[in-house]
């Protein structure tokens, strides 16, 4: 059962790579060369590996957010907006609060998660109280979050003059790790830490553990899953369905918000005007789906997509090949994961062929 | 019914085998239907009856065997071909599009059009009126299907078949959802149909109906053909024996028992339904320890709202529910369960089980947050699986695997899981709503035994059922519900179906207003 | 197609120069594209290797700069003020690498290995403001901004000042409608805003709003009104309607600096300010197609005055208010 | 106060913004009434916008461009159909994939056709969609402001009428809706569920493609990566808002369009409200309306459920 799932996932990824390769080949680029560049672009230097992790963290967290909601029967398209709210709140709290180093970061993360949790919770509340489908409410909330972000950036007390960005967060709120290692004698370590590598990846792993533990080992998880699968039976069993929906969206939102917060505290140190959705939430959906909505799956899928997103664009300066092939690949991978039946048919055909050949 | 003309075979199914994956649902089944005949198809749950009929109707392609309709062999499986050949089917779960009007449902698939594909409802209505006239089937054509009663919906299904010119009609468990009155009407309709030369195949678990309607009966067991018998020549017991392959005990074994003190008291309850209409209207009732109180009534007289109100799933507008002297009116389901009221819900898949949960997880649905299943919000996996395994063994749930998902269980086994859970709650009052709906005789036997056991342990059982047989056989007292009120309480020994049916239809009730 | 394919293959080319675009992308019909054209010209003229990396979100700037750092580029460009922080950090971490940034000045704090290239956008804006005020028949002209900020302020207030100057000189009373789209890539909104301005009676609209401005020009075409382009000569988008453009020759800034680099004259730690004097800002050469000669003659006169310092063009609200005082 | 011409301006802008949404929302109506959730409208709209702009640029024929946009959207939808109908895929997942593919393919192809640019070259005014009432009314008069729209706007309204008619007045529509409500019932009546679903899903792609083109060859004259950015999702919301009915979706789209019109209007009045806050209004209104007036709106019953007669016989 489990092995089968893993097989299907790996097969989907391979098919996605094949589709991407075909797209490159048809447009006159050597797919092998392109993939070579991507792989080199991710693995050839310690620094690149760091960057891949940095790129993965936000989408792992939004992926966990989406996966968590999914497991409780909710489709959170709003991870995008919750991420934005988390980021914006983190930037505000990182700049305006004055607290000792370390404590500051912790407080900021908590505030950001609460804010994003509330943002997710709104969708939960709308669903439980008014029956508004979460897909539509979260789409609306995404846009509201985007404009809210821009509003915050443009707030005169917060906007950094001469820019479309906010003030930088204070040093005390940053979560970069081991700055000293940047000047380490060991080249590998120096490479790894020459990037804004930060505690984000640790948070992502912790979040994955949290999701796994909560869903599978706690009564809360039991309640949330029960409600996700069958509201009527849960109600009958004495579970407060409305409360569960809200809690689930709050947790989901907080996870996405953590993504936004780590990005601000660890990488960008600021927020800036968003002209359009950055897509972290949508990538999170892809991550969650490829990861079969499991925590471990989301981490792995997040790393894969993070690698694609970091290493992929390198084919552009190197080959002049359109880096959008990455989106085509991600789309294909998600497409194939959507239809396990297709893969079963192919696998069956292959098996049969092999059988005939023997 | 004796309208059969044995010289004309309208259906011949020979040696039908149908596999789902590696599972053989049908294994060499034969069936012959003659013109004007009513032919019953009998078998346990999962025996393959529906599958066989789906093959006949072209919904499934058989892996082996042949189907002849009026002497012509069917070459490919497709409902349109069956329809064209005059085969109609009324499915167990009605195949009606609820938001559509009756006439839209009737014409769907064979719509009259005016050109450019524009619907011509008027001519469809005319045609439908003719059919209704001819067979004495009355329905309102412009109403939406979701707004009409189940009995009416069945008529729509019949009209649908006739509208397509069917002269062979298959009924899959047609009476399972009907009231006694509606069943009687249905039998008349069948009579009329055969009278007009239609041939009928009918699937039912109710042996009495077979006796009442059918000329012949084919019995299948676990996908295998067992026998075809002339109904007039066999008894109900013989039929049942052939069906399950052993002897079946119809009577519910029950010792005499004195009822004890009052444990549940309903005082003047009023409950509304989703459309804000009062469905329970000033209902009062007392339930004692050590008795099974049956509530007889036609579907839609407030039973569902009554149960939901008592169990905290629906608001009680006025009145009181008193359990063991404690007022539990409008408490949360959790509190009510805690107070000692358990419920085998009417719709097991909707309310009773989380189909995507394992058996073990379903077993603790009401107690997941209590010790030993959890402590401080952390689940105790071992305690849960031990508990589940005990119940699985005790109630003979198959498969005996706590990791199996509820959706993988058959209906009977799903019901066992629920009963195991509810009974183990050790409630003072157990509400059993339609506990045997859709189950075969073997499974029904088990459920009834469980209810009686509760009673014998001095618990109170409130049995709500549309099956008069069941109510009569199992209950110690019977309360008849009509229009949201209890209109009479009778002793099962002093009454019969006729009297009950009369009361259930509101006979003898004089509205105060 | 693409960037730098030629640059990649040959090791003989002595110098490699690369740029990181902002989120507008290399073909934004605006300053990114202009910068890339400058680099391509330099590639042709000096035989350097040129390539680019596009950014799709703000978080891409740093890793993109690193990608270029690893491919042996003599000089790395950041295009647009959005990259200012990333360039600064990168420059501080890699003191041996040369950087340049368009549209941003670090002032005193410019790192030793960085050159800022900024343009006096207010100057050509002043000129087009003068043209607009001279040509309007309704005495109403419009300005559509992208997102308010120092760079776009220069355009807005330069333009307003040009109108004010013309009002005084010609005794007109031309009013300026101003509206911001709060976006640099929303042509639909640009179009709707321009439509709104034309509906309110404006007949010439100047935009400094990147891709949003495509919509402004679209509206001018549809309504058969006038528009004024920005950054590059946008006349080709609507030859009849784009009467002039406030050009900011980013290409020239890029090209010149690469030339200096090639000649070994790269001077880090400084900011290059390009204005009318250097010919790096100006009105579009196609202006003569639509603007009467006598107006253009006057514009030439104004140019001289600006170069000579007789007119000090305001570049933000404060300087503009001060400037209008002098006109009274 | 607000004058008649200003109201006319707002109305005109409303129509401009609403038309692309209307096509796409109608696409959603088609697909979901047949029981296939289409969350991939955004991707289909994007590829339509790209194809419209590209074909329009190279052929100079707006009608060809419009049709090609529909075809491209339809082709993408065909993928969605294969997955969600033939292979019983999770329709939401497949739809998400469509969004990645639609966006990715558009930019990828744009770079190939336009020398590495993700921005296509603009189409001449004369080669854009015609404006049937252009020049008939005095420029910027009330009637001109409201009615001088691109043909795509008028076609959008015709489409609403057409799809309403098809869904509720014809045999085809009855069958499509039956397949979305109760596919098994339809199947037992000899209706080919898969064929109808394919038809509806492909139609939804075609309509979304039209919606994209209504943006790229009418509202503006070229394609750029951010041209659609989220309109497909707005259209999806509009469809739900409109209770899965063509006319309902139309009103919802007009509401979104109207909000945009107001934002532009207010932005020009010098009233000191932040543009950012104004921009939130349509989304806030939608939430409020859904909370207050619409409440639970349920789609077709079988929406999202694959209909597989039996497991794949391997
Ligand atoms: N459509 C279906 N697709 C796949 N599996 C099915 C389907 N219908 C039933 N099953 C499975 O087949 C098994 C037998 O189901 P069924 O309800 O027919 O059993 P049964 O023999 O009638 O049992 P019981 O008498 O206890 O009700 C169950 O595991 C059930 O989940
Ligand atoms: N589509 C299916 N896929 C797999 N198994 C199926 C399917 N349909 C039926 N089965 C299995 O085939 C067997 C026969 O099912 P069928 O529905 O014909 O039983 P039945 O006699 O009609 O039972 P009931 O009295 O419960 O209606 C069951 O074990 C069932 O689980
Ligand atoms: Mg069964
Ligand atoms: Mg059956």
Short mmCIF file of N, CA and C in Angstrom, two decimals, chain C residues 126-200:
data_model
loop_
_atom_site.label_atom_id
_atom_site.label_comp_id
_atom_site.label_asym_id
_atom_site.label_seq_id
_atom_site.Cartn_x
_atom_site.Cartn_y
_atom_site.Cartn_z
N UNK C 126 10.13 67.47 -17.27
CA UNK C 126 9.87 68.91 -17.37
C UNK C 126 9.60 69.29 -18.82
N UNK C 127 10.42 68.74 -19.69
CA UNK C 127 10.28 69.07 -21.11
C UNK C 127 8.95 68.57 -21.67
N UNK C 128 8.60 67.32 -21.33
CA UNK C 128 7.34 66.81 -21.88
C UNK C 128 6.15 67.52 -21.24
N UNK C 129 6.33 67.95 -20.00
CA UNK C 129 5.27 68.74 -19.35
C UNK C 129 5.07 70.04 -20.11
N UNK C 130 6.16 70.62 -20.53
CA UNK C 130 6.07 71.85 -21.30
C UNK C 130 5.37 71.60 -22.62
N UNK C 131 5.75 70.50 -23.27
CA UNK C 131 5.11 70.17 -24.55
C UNK C 131 3.62 69.94 -24.36
N UNK C 132 3.29 69.17 -23.33
CA UNK C 132 1.87 68.86 -23.09
C UNK C 132 1.08 70.13 -22.87
N UNK C 133 1.60 71.01 -22.02
CA UNK C 133 0.88 72.24 -21.73
C UNK C 133 0.74 73.10 -22.97
N UNK C 134 1.76 73.06 -23.82
CA UNK C 134 1.69 73.88 -25.03
C UNK C 134 0.67 73.32 -26.01
N UNK C 135 0.56 72.01 -26.05
CA UNK C 135 -0.28 71.41 -27.08
C UNK C 135 -1.71 71.16 -26.66
N UNK C 136 -1.99 71.14 -25.39
CA UNK C 136 -3.35 70.78 -24.98
C UNK C 136 -4.36 71.80 -25.50
N UNK C 137 -5.47 71.28 -25.95
CA UNK C 137 -6.53 72.18 -26.42
C UNK C 137 -7.62 72.31 -25.39
N UNK C 138 -7.53 71.46 -24.37
CA UNK C 138 -8.59 71.48 -23.36
C UNK C 138 -8.10 72.09 -22.06
N UNK C 139 -6.83 72.45 -22.05
CA UNK C 139 -6.20 72.97 -20.84
C UNK C 139 -6.24 71.98 -19.68
N UNK C 140 -6.28 70.71 -20.04
CA UNK C 140 -6.18 69.68 -19.01
C UNK C 140 -5.23 68.62 -19.52
N UNK C 141 -4.28 68.24 -18.69
CA UNK C 141 -3.40 67.13 -19.06
C UNK C 141 -3.34 66.17 -17.87
N UNK C 142 -2.88 64.94 -18.16
CA UNK C 142 -2.89 63.96 -17.09
C UNK C 142 -1.52 63.36 -16.83
N UNK C 143 -1.39 62.80 -15.64
CA UNK C 143 -0.19 62.04 -15.31
C UNK C 143 -0.61 60.75 -14.62
N UNK C 144 -0.16 59.64 -15.16
CA UNK C 144 -0.44 58.36 -14.52
C UNK C 144 0.86 57.80 -13.96
N UNK C 145 0.89 57.61 -12.67
CA UNK C 145 2.09 57.07 -12.03
C UNK C 145 1.94 55.60 -11.75
N UNK C 146 3.08 54.93 -11.61
CA UNK C 146 3.05 53.52 -11.23
C UNK C 146 2.82 53.45 -9.73
N UNK C 147 3.90 53.33 -8.99
CA UNK C 147 3.80 53.36 -7.54
C UNK C 147 4.58 54.56 -7.05
N UNK C 148 3.96 55.35 -6.19
CA UNK C 148 4.63 56.57 -5.74
C UNK C 148 5.92 56.22 -5.01
N UNK C 149 6.92 57.06 -5.23
CA UNK C 149 8.23 56.83 -4.64
C UNK C 149 9.19 57.84 -5.23
N UNK C 150 10.42 57.84 -4.74
CA UNK C 150 11.33 58.89 -5.20
C UNK C 150 11.53 58.92 -6.70
N UNK C 151 11.66 57.73 -7.30
CA UNK C 151 11.94 57.71 -8.73
C UNK C 151 10.76 58.28 -9.52
N UNK C 152 9.58 57.82 -9.17
CA UNK C 152 8.40 58.29 -9.92
C UNK C 152 8.07 59.74 -9.54
N UNK C 153 8.38 60.13 -8.31
CA UNK C 153 8.22 61.54 -7.92
C UNK C 153 8.94 62.46 -8.88
N UNK C 154 10.15 62.05 -9.26
CA UNK C 154 10.92 62.86 -10.19
C UNK C 154 10.14 63.12 -11.46
N UNK C 155 9.51 62.06 -11.96
CA UNK C 155 8.71 62.22 -13.18
C UNK C 155 7.52 63.14 -12.94
N UNK C 156 6.82 62.87 -11.85
CA UNK C 156 5.59 63.62 -11.62
C UNK C 156 5.89 65.11 -11.44
N UNK C 157 6.82 65.41 -10.56
CA UNK C 157 7.02 66.84 -10.25
C UNK C 157 7.78 67.55 -11.35
N UNK C 158 8.66 66.82 -12.05
CA UNK C 158 9.28 67.43 -13.21
C UNK C 158 8.20 67.83 -14.22
N UNK C 159 7.28 66.93 -14.42
CA UNK C 159 6.19 67.15 -15.38
C UNK C 159 5.33 68.33 -14.95
N UNK C 160 4.92 68.29 -13.69
CA UNK C 160 4.11 69.39 -13.17
C UNK C 160 4.82 70.73 -13.34
N UNK C 161 6.11 70.69 -13.06
CA UNK C 161 6.87 71.94 -13.16
C UNK C 161 6.92 72.44 -14.60
N UNK C 162 7.05 71.45 -15.53
CA UNK C 162 7.07 71.83 -16.94
C UNK C 162 5.76 72.50 -17.33
N UNK C 163 4.68 71.96 -16.82
CA UNK C 163 3.37 72.54 -17.12
C UNK C 163 3.27 73.94 -16.51
N UNK C 164 3.72 74.03 -15.27
CA UNK C 164 3.65 75.32 -14.58
C UNK C 164 4.46 76.37 -15.33
N UNK C 165 5.64 75.92 -15.79
CA UNK C 165 6.50 76.83 -16.54
C UNK C 165 5.79 77.32 -17.80
N UNK C 166 5.17 76.37 -18.50
CA UNK C 166 4.46 76.73 -19.73
C UNK C 166 3.27 77.63 -19.43
N UNK C 167 2.57 77.32 -18.35
CA UNK C 167 1.44 78.16 -17.97
C UNK C 167 1.88 79.61 -17.86
N UNK C 168 3.01 79.78 -17.19
CA UNK C 168 3.45 81.15 -16.98
C UNK C 168 3.87 81.77 -18.30
N UNK C 169 4.68 80.99 -19.05
CA UNK C 169 5.24 81.55 -20.27
C UNK C 169 4.16 81.82 -21.31
N UNK C 170 3.18 80.92 -21.42
CA UNK C 170 2.17 81.07 -22.45
C UNK C 170 0.89 81.71 -21.93
N UNK C 171 0.89 82.03 -20.65
CA UNK C 171 -0.31 82.64 -20.08
C UNK C 171 -1.50 81.70 -20.10
N UNK C 172 -1.20 80.40 -20.01
CA UNK C 172 -2.30 79.44 -19.99
C UNK C 172 -2.64 79.05 -18.55
N UNK C 173 -3.66 78.27 -18.42
CA UNK C 173 -3.99 77.78 -17.08
C UNK C 173 -4.28 76.29 -17.16
N UNK C 174 -3.23 75.55 -17.53
CA UNK C 174 -3.41 74.12 -17.74
C UNK C 174 -3.39 73.38 -16.41
N UNK C 175 -4.37 72.52 -16.27
CA UNK C 175 -4.51 71.77 -15.03
C UNK C 175 -3.91 70.36 -15.22
N UNK C 176 -3.32 69.81 -14.17
CA UNK C 176 -2.75 68.47 -14.26
C UNK C 176 -3.55 67.50 -13.40
N UNK C 177 -4.11 66.46 -14.05
CA UNK C 177 -4.78 65.39 -13.28
C UNK C 177 -3.74 64.33 -12.96
N UNK C 178 -3.70 63.92 -11.72
CA UNK C 178 -2.71 62.91 -11.34
C UNK C 178 -3.40 61.73 -10.70
N UNK C 179 -3.04 60.56 -11.15
CA UNK C 179 -3.57 59.36 -10.49
C UNK C 179 -2.53 58.25 -10.56
N UNK C 180 -2.41 57.51 -9.47
CA UNK C 180 -1.46 56.39 -9.43
C UNK C 180 -2.20 55.07 -9.58
N UNK C 181 -1.58 54.17 -10.32
CA UNK C 181 -2.20 52.86 -10.53
C UNK C 181 -1.81 51.90 -9.42
N UNK C 182 -0.82 52.26 -8.64
CA UNK C 182 -0.28 51.39 -7.58
C UNK C 182 0.21 50.08 -8.16
N UNK C 183 0.63 50.12 -9.38
CA UNK C 183 1.16 48.91 -10.01
C UNK C 183 1.96 49.31 -11.23
N UNK C 184 3.01 48.54 -11.49
CA UNK C 184 3.80 48.79 -12.68
C UNK C 184 3.47 47.82 -13.81
N UNK C 185 2.55 46.93 -13.55
CA UNK C 185 2.30 45.93 -14.60
C UNK C 185 0.81 45.63 -14.73
N UNK C 186 0.02 46.65 -14.65
CA UNK C 186 -1.42 46.45 -14.77
C UNK C 186 -1.98 47.34 -15.87
N UNK C 187 -1.77 46.92 -17.13
CA UNK C 187 -2.19 47.79 -18.23
C UNK C 187 -3.70 48.04 -18.24
N UNK C 188 -4.47 47.07 -17.75
CA UNK C 188 -5.93 47.28 -17.76
C UNK C 188 -6.27 48.48 -16.89
N UNK C 189 -5.61 48.55 -15.76
CA UNK C 189 -5.89 49.66 -14.87
C UNK C 189 -5.36 50.96 -15.46
N UNK C 190 -4.19 50.88 -16.08
CA UNK C 190 -3.64 52.07 -16.73
C UNK C 190 -4.61 52.60 -17.77
N UNK C 191 -5.20 51.67 -18.50
CA UNK C 191 -6.14 52.07 -19.54
C UNK C 191 -7.38 52.73 -18.92
N UNK C 192 -7.89 52.10 -17.86
CA UNK C 192 -9.09 52.65 -17.24
C UNK C 192 -8.81 54.04 -16.66
N UNK C 193 -7.64 54.20 -16.06
CA UNK C 193 -7.32 55.52 -15.49
C UNK C 193 -7.22 56.57 -16.60
N UNK C 194 -6.52 56.20 -17.67
CA UNK C 194 -6.38 57.14 -18.77
C UNK C 194 -7.75 57.48 -19.36
N UNK C 195 -8.58 56.45 -19.51
CA UNK C 195 -9.94 56.70 -20.00
C UNK C 195 -10.65 57.70 -19.11
N UNK C 196 -10.47 57.50 -17.80
CA UNK C 196 -11.12 58.39 -16.86
C UNK C 196 -10.62 59.82 -17.06
N UNK C 197 -9.32 59.97 -17.28
CA UNK C 197 -8.76 61.31 -17.48
C UNK C 197 -9.28 61.94 -18.77
N UNK C 198 -9.32 61.14 -19.83
CA UNK C 198 -9.83 61.68 -21.08
C UNK C 198 -11.30 62.07 -20.92
N UNK C 199 -12.01 61.24 -20.17
CA UNK C 199 -13.42 61.54 -19.95
C UNK C 199 -13.57 62.85 -19.17
N UNK C 200 -12.60 63.09 -18.28
CA UNK C 200 -12.67 64.34 -17.52
C UNK C 200 -12.18 65.54 -18.33
#
